Coordinates of C-alpha atoms in Angstrom, one line a residue:
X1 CA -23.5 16.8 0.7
X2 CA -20.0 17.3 0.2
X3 CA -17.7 14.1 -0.1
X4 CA -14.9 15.8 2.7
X5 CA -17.9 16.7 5.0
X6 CA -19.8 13.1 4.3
X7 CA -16.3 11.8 5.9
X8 CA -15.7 14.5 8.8
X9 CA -19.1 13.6 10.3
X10 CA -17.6 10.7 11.9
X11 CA -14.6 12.7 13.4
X12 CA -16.9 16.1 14.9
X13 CA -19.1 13.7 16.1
X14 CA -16.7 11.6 18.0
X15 CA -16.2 15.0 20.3
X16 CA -19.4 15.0 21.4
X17 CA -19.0 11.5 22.3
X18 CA -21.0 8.1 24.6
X19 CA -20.7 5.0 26.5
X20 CA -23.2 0.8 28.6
X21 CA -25.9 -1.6 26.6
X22 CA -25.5 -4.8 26.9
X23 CA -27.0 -5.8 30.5
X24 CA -29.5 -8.2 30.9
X25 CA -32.7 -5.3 30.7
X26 CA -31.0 -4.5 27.2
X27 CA -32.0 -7.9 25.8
X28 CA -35.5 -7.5 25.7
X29 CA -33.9 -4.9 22.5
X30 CA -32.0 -7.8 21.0
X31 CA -32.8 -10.1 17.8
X32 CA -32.7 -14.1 18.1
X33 CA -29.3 -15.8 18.8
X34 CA -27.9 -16.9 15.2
X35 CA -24.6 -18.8 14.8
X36 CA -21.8 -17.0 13.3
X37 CA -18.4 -17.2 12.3
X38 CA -16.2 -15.4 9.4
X39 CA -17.0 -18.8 7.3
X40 CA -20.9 -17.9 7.8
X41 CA -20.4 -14.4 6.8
X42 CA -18.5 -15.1 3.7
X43 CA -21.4 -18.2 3.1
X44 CA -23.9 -15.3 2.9
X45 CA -21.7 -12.7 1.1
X46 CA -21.6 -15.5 -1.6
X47 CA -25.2 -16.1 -1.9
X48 CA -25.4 -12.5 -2.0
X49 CA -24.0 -12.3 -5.3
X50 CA -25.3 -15.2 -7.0
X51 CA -28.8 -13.0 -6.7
X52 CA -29.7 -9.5 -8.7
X53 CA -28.4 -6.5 -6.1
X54 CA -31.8 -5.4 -3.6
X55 CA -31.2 -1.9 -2.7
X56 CA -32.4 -1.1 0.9
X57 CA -36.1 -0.8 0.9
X58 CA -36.5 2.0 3.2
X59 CA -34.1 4.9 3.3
X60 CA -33.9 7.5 6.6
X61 CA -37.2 9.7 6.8
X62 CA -37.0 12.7 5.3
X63 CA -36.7 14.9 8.1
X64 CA -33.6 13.1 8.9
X65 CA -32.4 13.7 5.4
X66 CA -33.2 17.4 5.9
X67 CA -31.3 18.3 8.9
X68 CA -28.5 20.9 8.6
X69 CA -24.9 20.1 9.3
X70 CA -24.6 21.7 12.7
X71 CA -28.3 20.0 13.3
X72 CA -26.9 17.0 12.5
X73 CA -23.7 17.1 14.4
X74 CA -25.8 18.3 17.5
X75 CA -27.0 14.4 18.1
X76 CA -25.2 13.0 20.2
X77 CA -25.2 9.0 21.6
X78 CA -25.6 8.7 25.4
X79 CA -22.5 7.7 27.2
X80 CA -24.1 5.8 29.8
X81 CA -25.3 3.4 26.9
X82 CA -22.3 3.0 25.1
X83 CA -21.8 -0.9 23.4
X84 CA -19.8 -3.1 26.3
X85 CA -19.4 0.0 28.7
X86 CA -20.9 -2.8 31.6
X87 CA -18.1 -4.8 31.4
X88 CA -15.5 -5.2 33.8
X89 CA -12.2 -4.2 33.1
X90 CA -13.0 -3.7 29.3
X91 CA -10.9 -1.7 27.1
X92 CA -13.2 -1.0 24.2
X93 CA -16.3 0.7 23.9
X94 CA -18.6 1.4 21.0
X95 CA -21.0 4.3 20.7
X96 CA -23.3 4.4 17.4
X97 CA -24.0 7.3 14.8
X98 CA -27.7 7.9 14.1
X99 CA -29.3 8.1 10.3
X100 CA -29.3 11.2 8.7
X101 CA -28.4 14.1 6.2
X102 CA -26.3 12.0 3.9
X103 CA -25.9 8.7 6.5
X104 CA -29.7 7.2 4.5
X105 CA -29.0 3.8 4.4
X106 CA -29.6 2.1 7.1
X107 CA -27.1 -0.5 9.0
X108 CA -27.6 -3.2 10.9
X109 CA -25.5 -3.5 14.3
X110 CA -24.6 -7.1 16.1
X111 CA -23.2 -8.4 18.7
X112 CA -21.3 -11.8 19.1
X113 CA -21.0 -13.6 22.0
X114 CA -19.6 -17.3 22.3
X115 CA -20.1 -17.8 18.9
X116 CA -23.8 -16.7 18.7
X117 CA -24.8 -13.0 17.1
X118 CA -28.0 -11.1 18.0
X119 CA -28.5 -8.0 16.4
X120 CA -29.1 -4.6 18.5
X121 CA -31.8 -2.9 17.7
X122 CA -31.9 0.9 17.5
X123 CA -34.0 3.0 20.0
X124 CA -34.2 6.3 19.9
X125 CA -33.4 6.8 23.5
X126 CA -30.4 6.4 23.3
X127 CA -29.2 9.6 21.9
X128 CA -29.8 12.8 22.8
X129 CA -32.0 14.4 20.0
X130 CA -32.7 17.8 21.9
X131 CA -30.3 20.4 19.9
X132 CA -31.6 19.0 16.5
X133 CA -35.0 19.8 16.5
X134 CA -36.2 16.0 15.8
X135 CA -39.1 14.7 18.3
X136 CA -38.2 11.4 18.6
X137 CA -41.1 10.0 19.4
X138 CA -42.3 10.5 15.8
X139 CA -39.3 8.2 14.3
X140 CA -39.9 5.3 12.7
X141 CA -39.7 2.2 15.2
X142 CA -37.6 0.1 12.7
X143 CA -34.8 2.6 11.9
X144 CA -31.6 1.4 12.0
X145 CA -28.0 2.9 12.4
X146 CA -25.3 4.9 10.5
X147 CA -22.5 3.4 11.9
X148 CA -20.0 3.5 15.0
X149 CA -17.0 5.0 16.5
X150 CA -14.4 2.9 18.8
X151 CA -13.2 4.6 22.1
X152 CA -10.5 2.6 24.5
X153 CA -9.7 2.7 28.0
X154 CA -6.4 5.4 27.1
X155 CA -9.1 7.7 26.4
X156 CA -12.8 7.2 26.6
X157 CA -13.7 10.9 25.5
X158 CA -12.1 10.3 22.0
X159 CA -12.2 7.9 20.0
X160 CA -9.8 6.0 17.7
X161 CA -11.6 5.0 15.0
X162 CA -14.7 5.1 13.2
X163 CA -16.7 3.3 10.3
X164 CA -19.2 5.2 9.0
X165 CA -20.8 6.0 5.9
X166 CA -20.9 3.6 2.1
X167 CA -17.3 1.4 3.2
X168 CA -15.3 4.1 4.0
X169 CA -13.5 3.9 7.8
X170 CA -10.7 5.6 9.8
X171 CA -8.3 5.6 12.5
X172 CA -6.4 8.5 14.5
X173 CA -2.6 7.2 14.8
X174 CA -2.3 7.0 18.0
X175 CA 1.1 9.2 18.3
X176 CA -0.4 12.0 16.8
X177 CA -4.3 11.6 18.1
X178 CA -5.4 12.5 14.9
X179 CA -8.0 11.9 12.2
X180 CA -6.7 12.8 9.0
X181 CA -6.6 10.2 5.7
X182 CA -9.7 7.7 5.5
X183 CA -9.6 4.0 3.9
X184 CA -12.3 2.3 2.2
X185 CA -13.6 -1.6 1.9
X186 CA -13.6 -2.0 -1.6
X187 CA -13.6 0.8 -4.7
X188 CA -15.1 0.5 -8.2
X189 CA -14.4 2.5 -11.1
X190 CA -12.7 5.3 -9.5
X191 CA -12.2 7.7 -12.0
X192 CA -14.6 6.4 -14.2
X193 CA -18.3 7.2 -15.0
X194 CA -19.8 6.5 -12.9
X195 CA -18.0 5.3 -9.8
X196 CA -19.4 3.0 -7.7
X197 CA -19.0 3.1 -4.0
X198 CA -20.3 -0.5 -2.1
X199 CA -21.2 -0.1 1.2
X200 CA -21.2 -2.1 4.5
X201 CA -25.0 -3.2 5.3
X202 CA -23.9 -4.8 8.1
X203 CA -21.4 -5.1 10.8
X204 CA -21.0 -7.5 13.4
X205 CA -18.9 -6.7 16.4
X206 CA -17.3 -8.8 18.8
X207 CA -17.1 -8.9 22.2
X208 CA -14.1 -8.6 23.7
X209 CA -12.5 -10.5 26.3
X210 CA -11.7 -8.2 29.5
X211 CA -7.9 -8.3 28.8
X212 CA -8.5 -8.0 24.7
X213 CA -5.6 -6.1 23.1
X214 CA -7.4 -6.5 19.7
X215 CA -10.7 -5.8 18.8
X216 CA -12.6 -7.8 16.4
X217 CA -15.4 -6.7 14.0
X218 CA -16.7 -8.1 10.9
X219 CA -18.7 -6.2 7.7
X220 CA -21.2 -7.8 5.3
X221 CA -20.7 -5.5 1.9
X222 CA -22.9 -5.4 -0.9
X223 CA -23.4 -3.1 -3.7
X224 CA -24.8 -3.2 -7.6
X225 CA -21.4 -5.5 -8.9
X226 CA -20.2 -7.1 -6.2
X227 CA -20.9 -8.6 -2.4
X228 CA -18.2 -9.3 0.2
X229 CA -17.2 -10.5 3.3
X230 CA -14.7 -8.4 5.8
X231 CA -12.2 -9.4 9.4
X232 CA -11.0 -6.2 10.9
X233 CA -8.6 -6.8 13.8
X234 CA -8.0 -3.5 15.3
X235 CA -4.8 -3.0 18.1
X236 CA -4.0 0.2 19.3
X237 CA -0.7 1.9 19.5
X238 CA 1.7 3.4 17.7
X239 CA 1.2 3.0 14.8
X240 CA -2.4 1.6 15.4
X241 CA -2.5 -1.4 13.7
X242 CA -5.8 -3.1 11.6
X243 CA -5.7 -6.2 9.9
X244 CA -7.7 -6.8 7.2
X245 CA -9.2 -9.9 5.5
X246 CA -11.3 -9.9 2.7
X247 CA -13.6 -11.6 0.3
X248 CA -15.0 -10.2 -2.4
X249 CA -17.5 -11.8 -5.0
X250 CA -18.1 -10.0 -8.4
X251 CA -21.4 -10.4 -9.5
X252 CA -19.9 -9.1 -13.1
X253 CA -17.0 -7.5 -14.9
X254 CA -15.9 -4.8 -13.1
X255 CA -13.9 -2.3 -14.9
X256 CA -11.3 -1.3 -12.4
X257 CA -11.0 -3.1 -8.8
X258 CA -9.7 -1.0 -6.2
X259 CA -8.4 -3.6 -3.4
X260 CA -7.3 -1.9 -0.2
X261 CA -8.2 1.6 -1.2
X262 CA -6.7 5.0 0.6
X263 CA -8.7 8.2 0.2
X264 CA -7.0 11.6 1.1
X265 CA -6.8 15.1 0.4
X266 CA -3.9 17.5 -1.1
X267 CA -4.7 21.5 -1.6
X268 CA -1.5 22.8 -2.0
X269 CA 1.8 22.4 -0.9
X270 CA 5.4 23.7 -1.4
X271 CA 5.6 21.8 -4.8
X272 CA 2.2 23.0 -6.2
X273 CA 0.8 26.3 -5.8
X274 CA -1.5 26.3 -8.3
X275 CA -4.5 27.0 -5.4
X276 CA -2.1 28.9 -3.4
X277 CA -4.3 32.2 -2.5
X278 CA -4.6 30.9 1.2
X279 CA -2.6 32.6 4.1
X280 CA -1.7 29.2 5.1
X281 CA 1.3 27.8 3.1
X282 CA 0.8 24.2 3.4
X283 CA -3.3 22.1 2.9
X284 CA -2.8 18.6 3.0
X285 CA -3.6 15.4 4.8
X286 CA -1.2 13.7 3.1
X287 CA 1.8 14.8 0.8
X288 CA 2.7 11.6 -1.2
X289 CA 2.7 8.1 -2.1
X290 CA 5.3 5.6 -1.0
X291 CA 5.8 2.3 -2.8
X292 CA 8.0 -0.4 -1.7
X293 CA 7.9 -2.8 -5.0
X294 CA 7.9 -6.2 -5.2
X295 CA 11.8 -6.2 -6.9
X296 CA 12.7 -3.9 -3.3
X297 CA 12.7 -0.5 -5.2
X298 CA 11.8 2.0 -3.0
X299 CA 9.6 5.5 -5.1
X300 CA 8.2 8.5 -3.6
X301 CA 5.7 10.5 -5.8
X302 CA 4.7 13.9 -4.3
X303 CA 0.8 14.6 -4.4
X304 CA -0.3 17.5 -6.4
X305 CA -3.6 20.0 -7.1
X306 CA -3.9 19.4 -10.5
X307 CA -6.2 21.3 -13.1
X308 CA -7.4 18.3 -14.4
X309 CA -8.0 15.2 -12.9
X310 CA -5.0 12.5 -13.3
X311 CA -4.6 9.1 -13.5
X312 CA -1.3 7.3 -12.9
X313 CA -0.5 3.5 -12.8
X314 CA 2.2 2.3 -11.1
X315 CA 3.0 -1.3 -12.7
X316 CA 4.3 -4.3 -9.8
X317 CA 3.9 -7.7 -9.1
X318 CA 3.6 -9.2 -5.6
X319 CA 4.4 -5.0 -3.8
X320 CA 5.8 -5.3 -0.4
X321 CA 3.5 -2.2 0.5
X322 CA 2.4 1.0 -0.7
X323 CA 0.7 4.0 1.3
X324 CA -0.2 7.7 1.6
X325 CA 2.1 9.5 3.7
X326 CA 2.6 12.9 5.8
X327 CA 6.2 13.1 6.0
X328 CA 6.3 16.7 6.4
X329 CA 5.7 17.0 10.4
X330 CA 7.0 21.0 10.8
X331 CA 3.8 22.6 12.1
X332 CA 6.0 26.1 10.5
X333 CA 5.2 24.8 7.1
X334 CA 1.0 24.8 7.7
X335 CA 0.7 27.4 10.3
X336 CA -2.7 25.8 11.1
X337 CA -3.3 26.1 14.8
X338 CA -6.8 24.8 14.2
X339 CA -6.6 21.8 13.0
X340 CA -2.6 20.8 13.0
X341 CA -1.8 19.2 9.4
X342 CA 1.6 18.2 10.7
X343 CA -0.2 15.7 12.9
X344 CA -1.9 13.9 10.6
X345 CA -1.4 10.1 10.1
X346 CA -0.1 8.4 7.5
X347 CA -1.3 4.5 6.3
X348 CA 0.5 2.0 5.4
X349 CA -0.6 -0.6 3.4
X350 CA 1.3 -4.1 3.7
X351 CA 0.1 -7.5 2.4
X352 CA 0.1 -10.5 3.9
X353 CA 0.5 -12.7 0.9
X354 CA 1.5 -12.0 -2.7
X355 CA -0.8 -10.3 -4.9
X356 CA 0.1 -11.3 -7.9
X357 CA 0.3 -8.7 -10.9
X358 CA -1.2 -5.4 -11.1
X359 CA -0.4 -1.8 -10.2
X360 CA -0.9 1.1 -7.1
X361 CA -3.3 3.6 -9.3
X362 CA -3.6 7.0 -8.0
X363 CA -6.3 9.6 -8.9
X364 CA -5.4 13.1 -8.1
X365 CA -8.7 15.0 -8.5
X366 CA -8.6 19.1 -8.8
X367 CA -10.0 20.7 -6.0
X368 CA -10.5 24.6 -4.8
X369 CA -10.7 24.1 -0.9
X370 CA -9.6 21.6 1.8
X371 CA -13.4 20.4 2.4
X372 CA -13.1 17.7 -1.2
X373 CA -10.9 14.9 -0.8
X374 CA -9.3 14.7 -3.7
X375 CA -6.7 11.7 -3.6
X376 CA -7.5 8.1 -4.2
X377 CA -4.4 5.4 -4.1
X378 CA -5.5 1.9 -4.3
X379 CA -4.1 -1.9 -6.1
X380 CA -5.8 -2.9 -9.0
X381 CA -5.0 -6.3 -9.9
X382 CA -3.9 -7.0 -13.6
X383 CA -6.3 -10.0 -14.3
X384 CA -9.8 -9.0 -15.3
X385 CA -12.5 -9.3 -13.0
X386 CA -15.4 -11.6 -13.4
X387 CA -18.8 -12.3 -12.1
X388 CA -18.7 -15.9 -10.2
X389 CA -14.9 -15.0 -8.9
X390 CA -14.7 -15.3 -5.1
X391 CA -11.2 -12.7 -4.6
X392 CA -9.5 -13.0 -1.2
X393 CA -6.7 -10.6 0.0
X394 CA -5.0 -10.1 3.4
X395 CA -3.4 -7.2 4.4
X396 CA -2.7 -4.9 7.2
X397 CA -2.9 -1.2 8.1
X398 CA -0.5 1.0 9.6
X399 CA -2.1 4.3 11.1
X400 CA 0.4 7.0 12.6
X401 CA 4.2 8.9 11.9
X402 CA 5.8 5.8 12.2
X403 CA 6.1 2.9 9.9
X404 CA 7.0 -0.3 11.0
X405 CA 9.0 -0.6 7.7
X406 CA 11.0 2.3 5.9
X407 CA 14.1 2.4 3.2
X408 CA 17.6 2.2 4.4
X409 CA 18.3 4.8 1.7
X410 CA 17.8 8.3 1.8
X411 CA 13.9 9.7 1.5
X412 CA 12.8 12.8 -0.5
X413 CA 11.8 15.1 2.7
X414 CA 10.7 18.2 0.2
X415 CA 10.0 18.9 -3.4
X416 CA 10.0 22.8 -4.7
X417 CA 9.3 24.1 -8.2
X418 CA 9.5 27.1 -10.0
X419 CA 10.3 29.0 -12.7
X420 CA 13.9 27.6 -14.5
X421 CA 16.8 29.5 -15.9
X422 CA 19.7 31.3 -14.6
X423 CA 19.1 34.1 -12.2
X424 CA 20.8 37.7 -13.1
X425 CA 20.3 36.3 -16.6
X426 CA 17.9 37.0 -19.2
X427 CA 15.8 34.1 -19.5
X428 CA 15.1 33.0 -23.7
X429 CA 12.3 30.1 -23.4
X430 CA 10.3 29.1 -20.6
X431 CA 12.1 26.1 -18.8
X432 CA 10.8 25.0 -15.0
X433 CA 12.7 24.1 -12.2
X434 CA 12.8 21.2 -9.6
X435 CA 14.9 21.2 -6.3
X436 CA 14.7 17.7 -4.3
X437 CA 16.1 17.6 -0.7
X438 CA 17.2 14.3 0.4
X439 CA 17.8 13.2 3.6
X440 CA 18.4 9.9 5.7
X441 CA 20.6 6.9 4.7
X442 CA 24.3 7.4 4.0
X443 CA 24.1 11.2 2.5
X444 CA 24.7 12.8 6.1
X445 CA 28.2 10.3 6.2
X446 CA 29.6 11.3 3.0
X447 CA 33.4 12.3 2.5
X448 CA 33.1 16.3 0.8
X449 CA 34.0 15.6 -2.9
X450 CA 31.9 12.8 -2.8
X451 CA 30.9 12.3 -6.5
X452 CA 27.5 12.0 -6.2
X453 CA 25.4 12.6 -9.2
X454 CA 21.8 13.0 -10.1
X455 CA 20.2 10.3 -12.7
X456 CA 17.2 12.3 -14.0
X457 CA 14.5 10.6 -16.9
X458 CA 11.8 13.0 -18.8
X459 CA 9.4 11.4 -20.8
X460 CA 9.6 14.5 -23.0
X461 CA 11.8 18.2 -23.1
X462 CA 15.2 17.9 -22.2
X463 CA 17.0 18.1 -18.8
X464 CA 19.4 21.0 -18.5
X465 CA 21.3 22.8 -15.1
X466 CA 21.5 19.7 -13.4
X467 CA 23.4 19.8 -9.9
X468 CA 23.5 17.5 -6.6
X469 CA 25.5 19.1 -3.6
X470 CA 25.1 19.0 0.1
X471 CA 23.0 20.1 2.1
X472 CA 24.4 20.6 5.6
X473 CA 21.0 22.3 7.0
X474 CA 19.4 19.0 7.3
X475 CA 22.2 16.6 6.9
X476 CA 21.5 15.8 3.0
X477 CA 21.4 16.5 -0.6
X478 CA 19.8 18.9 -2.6
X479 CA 19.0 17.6 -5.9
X480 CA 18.1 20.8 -8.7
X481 CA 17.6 20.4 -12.8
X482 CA 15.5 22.4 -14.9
X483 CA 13.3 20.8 -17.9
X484 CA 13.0 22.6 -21.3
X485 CA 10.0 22.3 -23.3
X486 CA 10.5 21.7 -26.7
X487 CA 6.9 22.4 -27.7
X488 CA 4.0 23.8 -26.9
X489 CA 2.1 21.1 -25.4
X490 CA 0.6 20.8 -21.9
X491 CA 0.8 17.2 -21.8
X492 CA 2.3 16.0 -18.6
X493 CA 5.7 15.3 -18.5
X494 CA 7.0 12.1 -16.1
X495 CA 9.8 12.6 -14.3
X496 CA 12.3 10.1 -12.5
X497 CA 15.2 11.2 -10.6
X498 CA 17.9 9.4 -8.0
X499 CA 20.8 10.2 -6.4
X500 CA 24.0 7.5 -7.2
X501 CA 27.8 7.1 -6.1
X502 CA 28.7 5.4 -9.6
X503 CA 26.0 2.4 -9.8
X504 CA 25.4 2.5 -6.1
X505 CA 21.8 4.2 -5.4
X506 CA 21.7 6.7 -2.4
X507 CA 17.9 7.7 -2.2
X508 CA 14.6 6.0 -2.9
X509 CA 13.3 6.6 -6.4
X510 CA 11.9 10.5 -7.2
X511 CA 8.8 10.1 -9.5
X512 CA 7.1 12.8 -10.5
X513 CA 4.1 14.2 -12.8
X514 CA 4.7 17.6 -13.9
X515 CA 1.3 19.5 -15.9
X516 CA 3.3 22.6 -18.1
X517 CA 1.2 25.4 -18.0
X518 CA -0.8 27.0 -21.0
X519 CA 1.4 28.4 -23.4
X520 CA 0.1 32.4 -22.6
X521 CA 0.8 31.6 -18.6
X522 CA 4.6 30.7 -19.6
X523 CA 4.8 34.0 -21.7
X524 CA 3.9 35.8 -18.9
X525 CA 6.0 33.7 -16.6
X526 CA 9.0 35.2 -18.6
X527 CA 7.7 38.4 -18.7
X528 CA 7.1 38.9 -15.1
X529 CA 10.7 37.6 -14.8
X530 CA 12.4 40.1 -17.2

C-alpha cells in the first residue's frame, strides 16, 4: 500500500462520515472501570519498555487485509452511533475507522469518565459493511479498531481531525477546511535502514464537558525501541490549535530521534521542475520549511523534488519553532480545481520549553507523482539516546494559513530557477540562475535609491550577476545571482542569501540546496540555448 494512500484513508473516509454510543444499553459493550490519569499512562508506558517489545498477537483477517481501496473506503461508521453524539449540547463527536487493507493492527478505543476509563469494544454493527462485500457476521468477535476521526458542532459532516494509522495524525486548519500535511508521534531512523515507525496501541479519549472548547485524548505508543506516553489537547479555530505532551522511553540506542515530526509532500513547483511533465504547474502540500532559531534568526528553505534522496541538518539550540509551510495561496499557480493546493494548511511547531541542543533535519525523498509523501521535517536532539531515558517534550501545533507568530522582516514569497547567463549573449559555461522575490517588512516603505544589497554564500562555484531591485508588482524585492560551476561535480551546492541596508537585515534568511545537473544535461542546456 502506498505511504500517500495509507494516509488519505483517513481524509476520503471522513466524507462518508458517522455519529451516538455511549447510553446506558451501550455499556453492556464496555470493559471494567479502571482508574486513569496521564501519570497512570506514562506508569504503564514505562513498564512497557523495561520489557522485550510484544508485537500484537492477532493482526486483521485476511479478507480484511484483501479488500481493494474503493472496497475499503466504501465502509462507512454509522452516524447514529457516533462516540458522545447522546450528549447534550456537546461539541465533539467521534466516529471510528474499521481494520483493514493496510489499517492490520489492531487499537484499542476508551473512554474516560470522572477519572475512570472503560474500554469500547468494537461491534460490527456499527458500520455499514454493505458496498464492501464483507459479511459481517463472519468477523472475528474480538477485533478491534483502526482509529478515529473528530467532527465538532461547526460541522458534523466533516471532520477536523483524524488519527489513524502507526502514529501518524492530522488536522484540517480550520480557515481553509482542509487536509493536507500530516504529523506523527514519534519517528525513528528516518532516512535510515530501516526506518522504524512506532505506533499508538491505544488511545484513550475523554469525555468532554458540554461547554468543552478543548478536547482531550491520550495515546499509549509502543514500538521495537521505544514505548511512550501522549496528552493531545485539541481547540478548534483558526489556526486549530493541539497541544502536545510527551513521554518517551527508549528501550535502546536509537540512531536518530525524531521529536515532533511533520510529514508532507512536494512534486514540483516553480523552483523545481525536475517532475514537471504535468499540465498542472504547481504539486505540493507544502512548499518550505520555516525556522525561527533559538538566537531569533528567522530561515526559509524552499522544498524540492530531488533525484536523490537528501538529508539536511539544521544546527540550534533551544528553537523558538520550526514548521512546514504553504505560503503560496494563489489557486492561478496549481490550477487544481479538484483538490485546491492553495488551501492547504501549514503546521507550526512551537515548544513549550527549551529543547536543549540539536537540529530541524529534513529528508526530501524523490518522488514521480503526488500519491508518495516525500517530506519529513522533525528535531533531533544532539545528545545520544539511551535505553532507560524517560524524554519529555511539550509543544504545540498550529494547523492553518495563519501563524500565530511570523517575522517582522520581509519573507521569501517565490523562488525561480533556471538556466544563468546573459540573454542576447552567447553563453560560454553552464552557470544557473536564482530569482528570490521578497515581500513584507520594510521593503514596500523604502525611499527609491535605497542601497539595498544582496549578501549571497555558496558552499562551492562562484556567485556572479548579482542584482537586488524593487519589485513594485507585489510591493518588494527581487533578489537574482547566478552560480558558476567550477567543476564537474554534481555535489549539492548550499546556498545562503539576505537582503541588507548596510548591517541592517531586511528579509528572513534564504537557504537553499541546489543538485547541479549531470554534466551531458548542462551541455545540452547550452546547446538548446545557443
Amino acid at each position: 500500500m502506498r505511504r500517500r494512500e495509507f494516509l488519505q484513508s483517513a481524509a476520503l473516509l471522513s466524507a462518508l462520515s458517522a455519529t451516538g454510543l455511549a447510553s446506558a444499553a451501550e455499556q453492556a459493550f464496555r470493559g471494567p472501570a479502571q482508574p486513569f490519569d496521564y501519570a497512570v499512562l506514562k506508569g504503564q508506558a514505562r513498564a512497557l519498555a523495561s520489557k522485550p517489545y510484544q508485537p500484537p498477537e492477532k493482526l486483521a483477517p485476511k479478507v480484511l487485509i484483501d479488500l481493494g481501496y474503493d472496497e475499503y473506503q466504501s465502509i462507512r461508521f454509522k452516524r447514529e452511533d457516533a462516540l458522545w453524539a447522546d450528549l447534550q449540547g456537546g461539541n465533539f463527536r467521534l466516529e471510528f475507522f474499521h481494520m483493514g487493507r493496510g489499517f492490520k493492527e489492531p487499537v484499542r478505543m476508551h473512554e474516560i469518565v470522572d477519572g475512570q476509563a472503560r474500554e469500547i469494544l468494537y461491534r460490527p454493527e456499527l458500520f455499514d459493511l454493505s458496498r464492501s462485500g464483507i459479511n459481517a457476521r463472519k468477523l472475528p468477535k474480538d477485533l478491534a479498531w483502526a482509529g478515529f476521526r473528530i467532527h465538532t458542532i461547526t460541522d458534523w459532516e466533516r471532520d477536523v481531525a483524524s488519527f489513524l494509522g502507526a502514529s501518524y495524525f492530522r488536522s484540517v486548519g480550520n480557515d481553509t477546511r482542509q487536509f493536507g500535511l500530516s504529523a506523527r508521534g514519534l519517528a525513528i531512523d528516518t532516512a535510515l535502514d530501516p526506518e522504524e515507525f512506532p505506533r499508538f496501541t491505544e488511545y484513550f479519549l475523554e469525555r468532554p464537558k458540554p461547554d468543552a472548547r478543548t478536547l482531550v485524548i491520550y495515546g499509549l505508543m509502543d514500538s521495537p525501541s521505544v514505548a511512550g506516553a501522549y496528552r493531545f489537547a485539541l481547540t478548534p479555530g483558526a489556526p486549530q490549535i493541539v497541544e502536545v505532551d510527551a513521554a518517551v522511553y527508549p528501550r535502546k540506542a536509537i540512531r536518530r530521534l525524531g521529536i515532533a515530526p511533520l510529514t508532507s509532500m512536494y512534486q514540483v513547483g516553480e523552483n523545481d521542475r525536475r517532475m514537471g511533465y504535468d499540465w498542472r504547474p504547481e504539486i505540493h502540500d507544502s512548499d518550505g520549511l520555516s525556522l525561527y532559531t533559538g538566537n531569533g534568526e528567522w530561515l526559509w528553505r524552499p522544498l524540492s523534488n530531488p533525484p536523490l534522496l537528501r538529508f539536511n541538518s539544521y544546527l540550534d539550540e533551544n528553537p523558538r519553532g520550526f514548521g512546514l509551510m504553504q505560503r503560496d495561496r494563489d489557486f492561478n499557480n496549481y490550477q487544481d480545481d479538484g483538490v485546491f493546493y492553495e488551501r492547504r494548511p501549514s503546521l507550526w511547531i512551537e515548544p513549550k520549553s527549551p529543547w536543549g541542543k540539536g537540529s530541524v533535519q529534513l529528508t526530501e525523498i524523490p518522488t514521480v507523482d503526488e500519491t508518495f509523501d516525500n517530506i519529513v521535517a522533525f528535531w533531533n536532539p544532539a545528545t545520544p539516546v539511551k535505553g532507560g531515558e524517560e524524554l519529555l517534550y511539550s509543544y504545540n501545533m498550529y494547523w492553518g494559513s495563519q501563524m500565530p507568530v511570523s517575522s517582522n522582516l520581509a519573507e521569501a514569497v517565490a523562488t525561480r530557477t533556471g538556466l544563468g547567463g546573459v540573454v542576447g549573449q552567447r553563453r560560454r559555461y553552464f552557470s544557473w540562475r536564482f530569482a528570490i522575490d521578497f515581500k513584507g517588512g520594510e521593503l514596500a516603505t523604502l525611499p527609491r535609491g535605497a542601497k539595498v544589497e544582496p549578501e549571497i554564500h555558496v558552499s562551492r562555484g562562484e556567485v556572479e550577476i548579482t542584482s537586488a531591485r524593487p519589485l513594485y508588482e507585489i510591493g518588494g524585492y527581487r533578489a537574482m545571482f547566478d552560480v558558476k560551476l567550477l567543476d564537474d561535480s554534481m555535489d549539492p551546492v548550499d546556498i545562503r542569501l539576505v537582503l541588507r541596508i548596510g548591517h541592517l537585515p531586511l528579509t528572513e534568511t534564504w537557504t537553499y540546496q541546489w543538485s547541479p545537473p549531470p554534466l551531458k544535461d548542462r551541455l545540452l542546456m547550452l546547446q538548446q540555448a545557443g
